[in-house]
XYZ file of C-alpha atoms in Angstrom:
580
model
C 38.148 5.915 -49.041
C 36.043 2.983 -50.220
C 36.067 1.284 -46.823
C 35.024 4.536 -45.063
C 35.705 3.189 -41.543
C 38.050 0.451 -40.421
C 37.794 -0.810 -36.834
C 40.733 -2.697 -35.391
C 40.319 -4.643 -32.154
C 42.750 -6.565 -30.014
C 41.054 -9.766 -28.880
C 43.476 -10.109 -25.987
C 42.254 -6.862 -24.431
C 38.544 -6.036 -24.066
C 38.033 -2.273 -24.323
C 34.780 -2.470 -22.362
C 36.563 -2.102 -19.006
C 38.352 1.066 -20.128
C 35.057 2.459 -21.424
C 33.199 1.675 -18.175
C 36.005 3.255 -16.109
C 35.631 6.479 -18.086
C 31.841 6.378 -17.656
C 32.316 6.041 -13.881
C 34.823 8.917 -13.869
C 32.419 11.157 -15.821
C 29.132 10.369 -14.072
C 29.652 13.003 -11.344
C 29.578 15.634 -14.091
C 26.160 14.440 -15.267
C 24.816 14.278 -11.704
C 25.639 17.980 -11.305
C 24.022 19.189 -14.554
C 21.304 21.077 -12.698
C 20.045 21.978 -9.230
C 16.355 22.334 -10.130
C 14.508 20.342 -12.774
C 10.917 20.257 -13.955
C 9.603 17.777 -16.523
C 6.356 16.321 -17.848
C 5.810 12.577 -17.731
C 3.341 10.374 -19.577
C 2.764 6.856 -18.254
C 0.851 3.948 -19.736
C 1.028 0.760 -17.687
C -0.924 -2.334 -18.671
C -1.193 -6.050 -18.023
C -2.718 -8.856 -20.027
C -3.937 -11.897 -18.078
C -3.868 -15.266 -19.823
C -5.872 -17.964 -18.079
C -4.129 -21.282 -18.647
C -6.642 -23.846 -19.903
C -4.934 -26.863 -18.380
C -4.820 -25.320 -14.918
C -8.036 -23.350 -15.063
C -10.374 -24.023 -12.169
C -13.421 -22.523 -10.536
C -11.328 -20.040 -8.541
C -9.634 -18.627 -11.649
C -12.947 -18.472 -13.489
C -14.456 -16.542 -10.583
C -11.425 -14.225 -10.436
C -11.718 -13.556 -14.157
C -15.451 -12.922 -13.911
C -15.060 -10.540 -10.974
C -12.294 -8.594 -12.698
C -14.138 -8.311 -16.007
C -17.874 -8.875 -15.611
C -19.837 -9.263 -18.859
C -16.556 -9.726 -20.816
C -17.246 -13.169 -22.206
C -16.221 -12.513 -25.802
C -12.741 -13.056 -27.180
C -13.030 -9.931 -29.323
C -12.597 -7.670 -26.284
C -9.117 -7.802 -24.701
C -8.833 -8.201 -20.936
C -6.343 -5.678 -19.535
C -5.424 -4.073 -16.261
C -4.518 -0.572 -17.359
C -3.353 2.754 -15.973
C -2.766 5.942 -17.933
C -1.410 9.069 -16.299
C 0.006 12.520 -16.908
C 2.402 13.927 -14.303
C 4.595 16.943 -13.725
C 7.696 16.173 -11.690
C 9.795 18.711 -9.768
C 13.299 17.839 -8.539
C 15.686 19.798 -6.350
C 19.125 18.328 -5.732
C 19.979 16.569 -3.522
C 16.643 15.326 -2.034
C 13.835 17.712 -2.993
C 11.045 15.949 -4.899
C 7.398 16.574 -5.720
C 4.967 14.913 -8.120
C 1.809 16.521 -9.485
C -0.752 14.104 -10.883
C -2.530 16.071 -13.588
C -4.692 13.309 -15.059
C -5.224 9.596 -14.472
C -7.386 6.744 -15.752
C -7.678 3.331 -14.095
C -9.125 0.121 -15.509
C -9.160 -3.276 -13.824
C -6.947 -4.395 -10.936
C -4.094 -1.956 -10.192
C -2.285 -4.081 -7.586
C 0.605 -5.375 -9.687
C 0.766 -2.579 -12.282
C 4.162 -0.883 -12.163
C 4.821 2.872 -12.038
C 1.298 4.154 -11.460
C 3.030 6.930 -9.525
C 6.477 8.386 -10.203
C 7.287 8.025 -6.492
C 7.392 4.263 -7.047
C 10.821 4.026 -8.669
C 13.818 6.021 -9.866
C 16.211 3.983 -11.983
C 18.986 6.590 -12.074
C 22.006 4.469 -12.918
C 24.365 7.332 -12.060
C 23.538 6.499 -8.418
C 25.616 3.764 -6.815
C 22.597 1.950 -5.356
C 19.037 1.789 -6.697
C 16.143 0.866 -4.422
C 12.584 0.081 -5.532
C 10.273 -1.167 -2.771
C 7.814 -2.769 -5.209
C 10.524 -5.107 -6.525
C 11.870 -6.267 -3.179
C 13.827 -5.398 -0.040
C 17.245 -5.285 -1.720
C 18.991 -2.293 -3.203
C 20.605 -2.971 -6.593
C 24.183 -2.108 -7.587
C 24.268 0.098 -10.679
C 26.414 -1.246 -13.573
C 28.301 2.085 -13.419
C 28.499 2.434 -9.626
C 31.854 3.247 -8.039
C 32.212 -0.421 -7.051
C 30.770 -1.820 -10.293
C 34.076 -3.329 -11.482
C 34.054 -5.577 -8.415
C 30.456 -6.696 -8.977
C 30.251 -7.028 -12.765
C 32.137 -8.379 -15.743
C 31.832 -6.605 -19.103
C 32.262 -7.565 -22.730
C 32.313 -5.226 -25.733
C 29.759 -6.581 -28.181
C 30.304 -4.002 -30.918
C 29.900 -0.379 -31.913
C 27.925 1.760 -34.335
C 27.556 5.337 -35.485
C 24.445 7.451 -34.964
C 24.338 11.028 -36.274
C 28.113 11.034 -36.517
C 28.669 9.863 -32.937
C 30.166 6.511 -32.079
C 28.232 4.306 -29.674
C 29.615 1.246 -27.890
C 27.413 -1.683 -26.931
C 28.612 -3.491 -23.803
C 27.319 -6.655 -22.203
C 26.855 -6.521 -18.407
C 27.467 -9.833 -16.594
C 27.133 -10.325 -12.802
C 30.274 -11.820 -11.269
C 28.091 -13.769 -8.833
C 24.415 -14.707 -8.966
C 23.549 -12.316 -6.159
C 20.165 -10.732 -5.582
C 21.464 -7.185 -5.994
C 22.808 -7.298 -9.556
C 21.504 -6.594 -13.061
C 22.340 -8.343 -16.302
C 21.888 -7.232 -19.904
C 23.471 -4.556 -22.110
C 24.222 -0.844 -21.974
C 25.187 1.531 -24.768
C 27.738 4.309 -24.203
C 28.569 7.424 -26.253
C 32.259 7.369 -27.173
C 33.236 11.014 -26.678
C 30.757 11.789 -23.869
C 31.254 8.537 -21.945
C 27.642 8.677 -20.815
C 24.883 6.089 -21.088
C 23.004 6.127 -24.404
C 20.588 3.299 -23.534
C 20.148 0.317 -21.208
C 18.515 -3.081 -21.560
C 18.742 -4.726 -18.139
C 17.005 -7.536 -16.299
C 16.609 -7.942 -12.539
C 17.676 -11.164 -10.838
C 14.472 -13.151 -10.216
C 15.707 -14.243 -6.758
C 15.302 -10.684 -5.501
C 11.721 -10.261 -6.761
C 8.761 -10.591 -4.422
C 5.718 -9.865 -6.575
C 7.086 -10.462 -10.074
C 8.547 -13.529 -11.738
C 10.568 -11.484 -14.271
C 11.317 -7.773 -14.505
C 13.378 -5.728 -16.982
C 14.198 -2.067 -17.618
C 14.919 -0.332 -20.926
C 15.954 3.338 -21.123
C 16.950 5.803 -23.822
C 18.927 8.988 -23.233
C 19.431 12.133 -25.302
C 21.155 15.510 -25.098
C 18.680 18.305 -24.338
C 20.103 21.807 -23.871
C 23.535 20.159 -23.624
C 22.306 18.042 -20.715
C 22.342 14.242 -20.614
C 18.740 13.224 -19.859
C 16.465 10.193 -19.959
C 13.726 10.592 -22.597
C 11.836 7.302 -22.246
C 11.636 4.080 -20.279
C 10.008 0.714 -20.845
C 9.389 -1.651 -17.942
C 8.273 -5.218 -18.635
C 7.344 -7.929 -16.142
C 5.735 -11.316 -15.782
C 3.730 -12.965 -13.023
C 2.859 -16.631 -13.207
C 0.702 -18.814 -10.984
C -0.746 -22.281 -11.529
C -3.746 -20.857 -13.345
C -2.847 -17.348 -14.585
C 0.033 -15.881 -16.557
C 0.249 -12.084 -16.393
C 2.431 -10.130 -18.802
C 2.853 -6.426 -18.224
C 4.577 -3.436 -19.735
C 4.830 0.208 -18.807
C 5.798 2.979 -21.234
C 7.168 6.201 -19.719
C 7.928 9.308 -21.794
C 9.758 12.345 -20.378
C 9.578 15.727 -22.098
C 9.146 19.506 -21.589
C 12.303 19.762 -19.502
C 12.911 23.055 -17.641
C 15.945 23.776 -15.513
C 16.730 25.927 -12.468
C 13.221 27.316 -12.101
C 12.377 29.339 -9.002
C 10.188 27.681 -6.345
C 8.561 28.895 -3.171
C 10.659 28.411 -0.049
C 8.616 25.492 1.329
C 7.568 23.969 -2.002
C 9.702 20.879 -1.376
C 8.528 19.235 1.828
C 7.095 15.966 3.143
C 4.230 16.191 0.650
C 5.967 14.520 -2.280
C 2.825 14.069 -4.373
C -0.417 15.926 -5.041
C -3.389 15.104 -7.250
C -5.491 17.682 -9.065
C -9.143 17.759 -8.033
C -10.314 16.839 -11.547
C -7.481 14.384 -12.320
C -9.813 11.374 -12.545
C -12.498 13.226 -14.513
C -10.635 14.100 -17.738
C -12.644 13.325 -20.877
C -11.620 11.482 -24.044
C -10.806 14.714 -25.896
C -8.265 15.659 -23.226
C -6.480 12.309 -23.490
C -6.469 12.417 -27.292
C -4.770 15.811 -27.078
C -2.007 14.985 -24.557
C -1.334 11.334 -25.423
C 2.124 11.164 -27.110
C 1.549 7.671 -28.505
C -1.717 6.588 -30.135
C -3.605 3.719 -28.579
C -3.409 0.344 -30.246
C -6.626 -1.045 -31.698
C -6.904 -3.473 -28.775
C -6.362 -0.733 -26.194
C -8.921 1.507 -27.862
C -11.482 -1.308 -27.982
C -10.782 -2.158 -24.347
C -11.213 1.439 -23.146
C -14.404 1.916 -25.139
C -15.831 -1.268 -23.722
C -14.813 -0.471 -20.126
C -16.188 3.082 -20.380
C -19.511 1.700 -21.557
C -19.460 -0.791 -18.666
C -18.732 2.024 -16.222
C -21.742 3.968 -17.450
C -23.800 0.836 -16.952
C -22.325 0.054 -13.514
C -23.076 3.531 -12.210
C -26.633 3.622 -13.534
C -29.473 3.299 -11.032
C -30.977 0.350 -12.913
C -27.751 -1.646 -12.654
C -27.082 -0.728 -9.012
C -30.611 -1.710 -8.061
C -30.280 -5.025 -9.905
C -27.059 -6.126 -8.175
C -28.376 -4.851 -4.847
C -31.409 -7.094 -5.236
C -29.147 -10.120 -5.794
C -27.008 -9.314 -2.743
C -30.059 -8.575 -0.594
C -31.828 -11.834 -1.424
C -31.980 -14.002 1.701
C -31.282 -17.715 1.165
C -31.234 -20.622 3.593
C -27.405 -20.772 3.465
C -27.130 -17.069 4.253
C -29.706 -17.233 7.045
C -28.256 -20.336 8.678
C -24.484 -20.225 8.017
C -23.057 -17.233 6.099
C -25.018 -14.271 7.389
C -26.804 -11.761 5.189
C -26.945 -8.069 4.476
C -28.937 -5.253 2.930
C -26.937 -2.964 0.682
C -27.820 0.240 -1.153
C -24.918 1.164 -3.415
C -26.535 4.384 -4.560
C -26.693 5.622 -0.952
C -23.491 3.756 0.005
C -25.055 2.002 2.985
C -24.671 -1.566 4.225
C -26.571 -3.458 6.942
C -25.190 -6.847 8.013
C -26.727 -9.537 10.241
C -25.276 -12.644 11.861
C -26.445 -16.086 10.666
C -28.432 -18.426 12.894
C -25.248 -20.344 13.797
C -23.991 -17.083 15.314
C -26.667 -17.307 18.003
C -24.629 -19.950 19.824
C -21.959 -18.688 22.221
C -19.159 -21.310 22.183
C -17.497 -19.914 25.335
C -20.648 -19.212 27.315
C -20.229 -18.290 30.966
C -22.854 -19.723 33.311
C -24.370 -22.222 30.910
C -26.246 -21.887 27.637
C -26.349 -18.340 26.212
C -27.609 -16.801 22.974
C -25.825 -13.974 21.224
C -26.565 -11.831 18.191
C -24.889 -8.922 16.445
C -25.532 -6.665 13.475
C -23.867 -3.605 11.979
C -24.665 -0.514 9.929
C -22.054 1.169 7.715
C -22.289 4.241 5.507
C -19.599 5.827 3.355
C -20.081 9.350 2.049
C -18.896 10.866 -1.238
C -16.202 12.814 0.589
C -14.799 9.546 2.049
C -16.228 10.226 5.506
C -17.772 7.138 7.088
C -19.830 5.934 10.059
C -20.281 2.462 11.583
C -22.789 1.392 14.271
C -22.408 -2.105 15.767
C -24.860 -3.409 18.392
C -24.389 -6.762 20.156
C -26.740 -8.656 22.525
C -26.123 -11.696 24.721
C -28.738 -13.542 26.849
C -28.116 -16.240 29.472
C -30.950 -18.647 30.300
C -29.564 -19.934 33.623
C -29.341 -16.430 35.148
C -31.894 -14.773 32.853
C -29.445 -11.906 32.353
C -29.043 -9.660 29.311
C -25.628 -8.397 28.332
C -24.395 -6.598 25.279
C -22.599 -3.682 23.725
C -23.117 -0.914 21.205
C -20.275 0.807 19.384
C -20.321 3.898 17.178
C -17.319 4.914 15.025
C -17.177 7.990 12.816
C -14.392 9.004 10.409
C -14.970 12.720 10.009
C -11.735 13.856 8.306
C -10.212 11.267 5.918
C -7.242 13.491 5.062
C -6.121 13.489 8.707
C -7.595 10.082 9.587
C -9.556 11.907 12.292
C -12.160 9.753 14.001
C -13.992 9.303 17.255
C -15.712 6.280 18.753
C -18.098 5.556 21.618
C -18.602 2.136 23.183
C -21.050 1.254 25.949
C -22.143 -2.087 27.335
C -22.326 -4.696 30.041
C -20.372 -7.951 29.817
C -17.880 -10.242 31.543
C -14.353 -9.162 32.314
C -11.175 -11.134 33.072
C -9.102 -10.501 36.164
C -6.074 -11.893 34.341
C -6.165 -11.917 30.538
C -2.811 -13.737 30.447
C -3.663 -16.669 32.696
C -2.948 -20.233 31.605
C -5.682 -22.142 29.784
C -6.448 -24.080 32.953
C -6.933 -20.821 34.892
C -8.422 -18.374 32.446
C -11.866 -20.056 32.526
C -11.792 -20.539 36.284
C -14.698 -18.895 38.157
C -12.392 -16.630 40.153
C -11.019 -15.101 36.967
C -14.395 -13.548 36.019
C -16.240 -10.449 37.060
C -19.088 -8.373 35.594
C -18.363 -4.956 34.119
C -20.541 -2.112 32.889
C -18.557 0.351 30.835
C -18.635 3.516 28.769
C -15.631 4.588 26.704
C -14.924 7.513 24.402
C -11.894 7.724 22.103
C -10.701 10.346 19.627
C -7.747 10.234 17.224
C -6.426 12.823 14.790
C -3.287 14.021 13.032
C -2.331 17.406 14.472
C 0.417 17.954 11.915
C 2.181 15.715 9.446
C 3.331 12.537 11.147
C 2.115 13.582 14.634
C -0.961 11.684 15.836
C -2.820 12.259 19.092
C -5.253 9.774 20.575
C -7.261 10.576 23.709
C -9.589 8.185 25.468
C -11.610 7.997 28.668
C -13.175 4.787 29.950
C -15.277 4.291 33.065
C -15.951 0.757 34.256
C -18.160 -0.397 37.129
C -16.928 -3.794 38.340
C -19.133 -6.283 40.218
C -18.295 -9.730 41.520
C -20.096 -12.897 40.400
C -20.726 -14.249 43.895
C -24.444 -14.704 43.230
C -23.991 -15.756 39.614
C -25.113 -19.308 38.713
C -22.430 -21.227 36.814
C -22.645 -24.496 34.881
C -22.010 -27.343 37.396
C -20.764 -29.764 34.710
C -18.254 -27.198 33.489
C -17.156 -26.431 37.052
C -15.928 -29.982 37.641
C -13.037 -29.399 35.251
C -11.403 -26.926 37.640
C -10.132 -27.181 41.214
C -10.829 -24.543 43.874
C -13.391 -23.152 41.453
C -15.155 -20.446 43.416
C -15.939 -16.944 42.234
C -14.090 -14.343 44.240
C -16.090 -11.631 45.960
C -15.219 -7.968 46.285
C -16.921 -4.640 46.804
C -18.473 -3.118 43.702
C -16.252 -0.318 42.544
C -15.668 2.057 39.648
C -12.480 2.632 37.623
C -12.185 5.740 35.455
C -9.067 5.580 33.292
C -7.633 8.338 31.094
C -5.502 7.258 28.140
C -3.375 9.645 26.050
C -1.421 8.263 23.102
C 1.079 10.250 21.056
C 2.776 8.952 17.917
C 5.306 10.879 15.829
C 7.157 9.946 12.657
C 9.533 12.762 11.616
C 9.468 13.717 7.931
C 6.626 11.345 7.138
C 6.313 11.332 3.351
C 2.866 11.300 1.793
C 0.808 11.824 -1.361
C -2.228 14.091 -1.132
C -5.162 12.721 -3.115
C -8.314 14.851 -3.547
C -10.173 12.997 -0.782
C -7.500 11.186 1.195
C -3.881 11.145 2.299
C -1.619 8.236 1.325
C 1.266 7.630 3.736
C 4.551 6.475 2.163
C 6.731 6.158 5.269
C 9.874 7.891 6.454
C 13.596 7.352 6.802
C 13.186 8.154 10.511
C 11.744 5.875 13.206
C 8.307 6.225 14.802
C 8.215 7.399 18.420
C 5.229 6.492 20.598
C 4.271 7.638 24.077
C 1.312 6.193 25.987
C 0.157 7.685 29.288
C -2.554 6.050 31.436
C -3.979 7.381 34.673
C -6.647 6.168 37.048
C -8.817 9.154 37.959
C -9.681 8.949 41.635
C -13.229 10.083 42.606
C -14.321 10.750 39.000
C -17.706 9.013 38.630
C -16.961 7.393 41.984
C -13.710 5.889 40.691
C -11.297 4.305 43.152
C -8.536 3.632 40.613
C -5.290 5.409 41.532
C -2.292 4.794 39.281
C -0.144 6.392 36.597
C 1.782 4.530 33.903
C 3.983 5.727 31.070
C 5.132 3.599 28.135
C 7.588 4.680 25.450
C 8.570 2.877 22.247
C 10.676 3.396 19.135
C 10.210 1.267 16.020
C 11.497 1.356 12.471
C 11.757 -0.775 9.355
C 14.593 0.213 7.044
C 16.621 -0.846 4.025
C 20.240 -2.000 4.386
C 21.473 -1.582 0.834
C 22.141 -4.812 -1.003
C 21.542 -6.925 2.134
C 17.795 -6.336 2.314
C 15.652 -4.870 5.087
C 15.566 -5.033 8.852
C 13.518 -3.643 11.704
C 13.765 -2.996 15.410
C 11.448 -2.260 18.335
C 12.497 -0.692 21.623
C 9.945 -0.595 24.444
C 10.229 0.640 27.995
C 7.836 1.878 30.632
C 6.350 1.396 34.039
C 4.392 2.943 36.897
C 5.031 6.571 37.808
C 3.749 5.898 41.337
C 3.437 2.891 43.596
């Protein structure tokens, strides 16, 4: 009675293997707890960059300044930070949809982990776990059906929590393979289900991160074994910067076997509310399950004040004036531009060095190009790019103008028009000694129109028409000194003719998964390959065209994961002429 509990262990037999076997036997029961599940998720992912003094150089100073302008005081922390509220819907076996209710972004988001719940699912009841952001390998779960072949276990100890016994077991990879975890897991005695995990990923399998670990806690909710929180930690280290990150994930408001519309679960696995990025401070204070630390609060206050400054007309005008200032280096070597951030327009001009044409045909030529770009609030965009080229020996003007317009960002719908007069190659694939030979050149005047859109998810249609008038260079004056390099160097002559060519391209990726943002569509890929069909036809008599041919090209390509081995890809291409 005084001792309360006495635990007797046999050192010759480690009970951990018997415990793990029972966990593996019972996991199917926990995988079948529900068919439909809905839950709320709060995510806070942040990184702290430490710039190493010994290795610090001009590049790291510039990177730091660009990431956090005006932040030159040690009292303000320097984070990359994401905060989000999600609602996640799951239908066994493969139905999934994420709703992004609210989100805040500060700093660089590139290496932040779990800024969307589509990024990872560390469900250790699955035999293999794949997370593209970590690497190309799938990982073997410590309680997979084959886990006893991949891992060794050791019972560290046990404890009681609310009257239930919990075992703590060390997980040890049998081999230092890329696809294995190491760390500890806790198991409920009577339930033989995971209570918590503390696992690290083998660094050899990581692409972006130097270190990465996962911590999870589970609880019983409505007699169901469910994950209630996760903590991801990682580290990235370069010669000049050490980045330490952590992501806190909290799951709550579980609902089971709700009714959904028939087509609710489809290829759209994520949506974002229209006002998700516009939630105010009061909203976040109300839904945030964990209070901000003093450093996080100071950082957000500071960044919000910077954002108000950055979006003010005074600030935009001031940085525009710096960018628009023309210097000798810009004018002669780098090129210069005129930007208006308030109107989202950019004009760019070539530098003086760009006037020289290094591969001039027919002697010394001058060239010059500029461009105009405008992006609208709704993510639509337009680009206009003129180009001029003048040859002194022949006193001829050549050039091109191109116009591109993205008119539907959600479907990546765009059209482009190109018109110009320039030199063409008879054989683009000739050897170096032949490609610059006189008889490989001709003069072409062309007009092309191209349109591309997504007709339905994963199915893209591109249609183009190009008319080219081809003339020989029999009367064209070439550079005599350059001619001496080649033998039999005489421009071929032929009758001026026109070639009108129709091009139809079809691309289809079945079950293409995507996330729908308010103003754009983010493609996530598919487990199926992409099929492409390209049809080209010379249109006889259209605009005087004499081109008569039909070609058809077909291709299949795919990149895919092969479990613990990694990833692979293949391309199959075939095609040819449909006539002679």
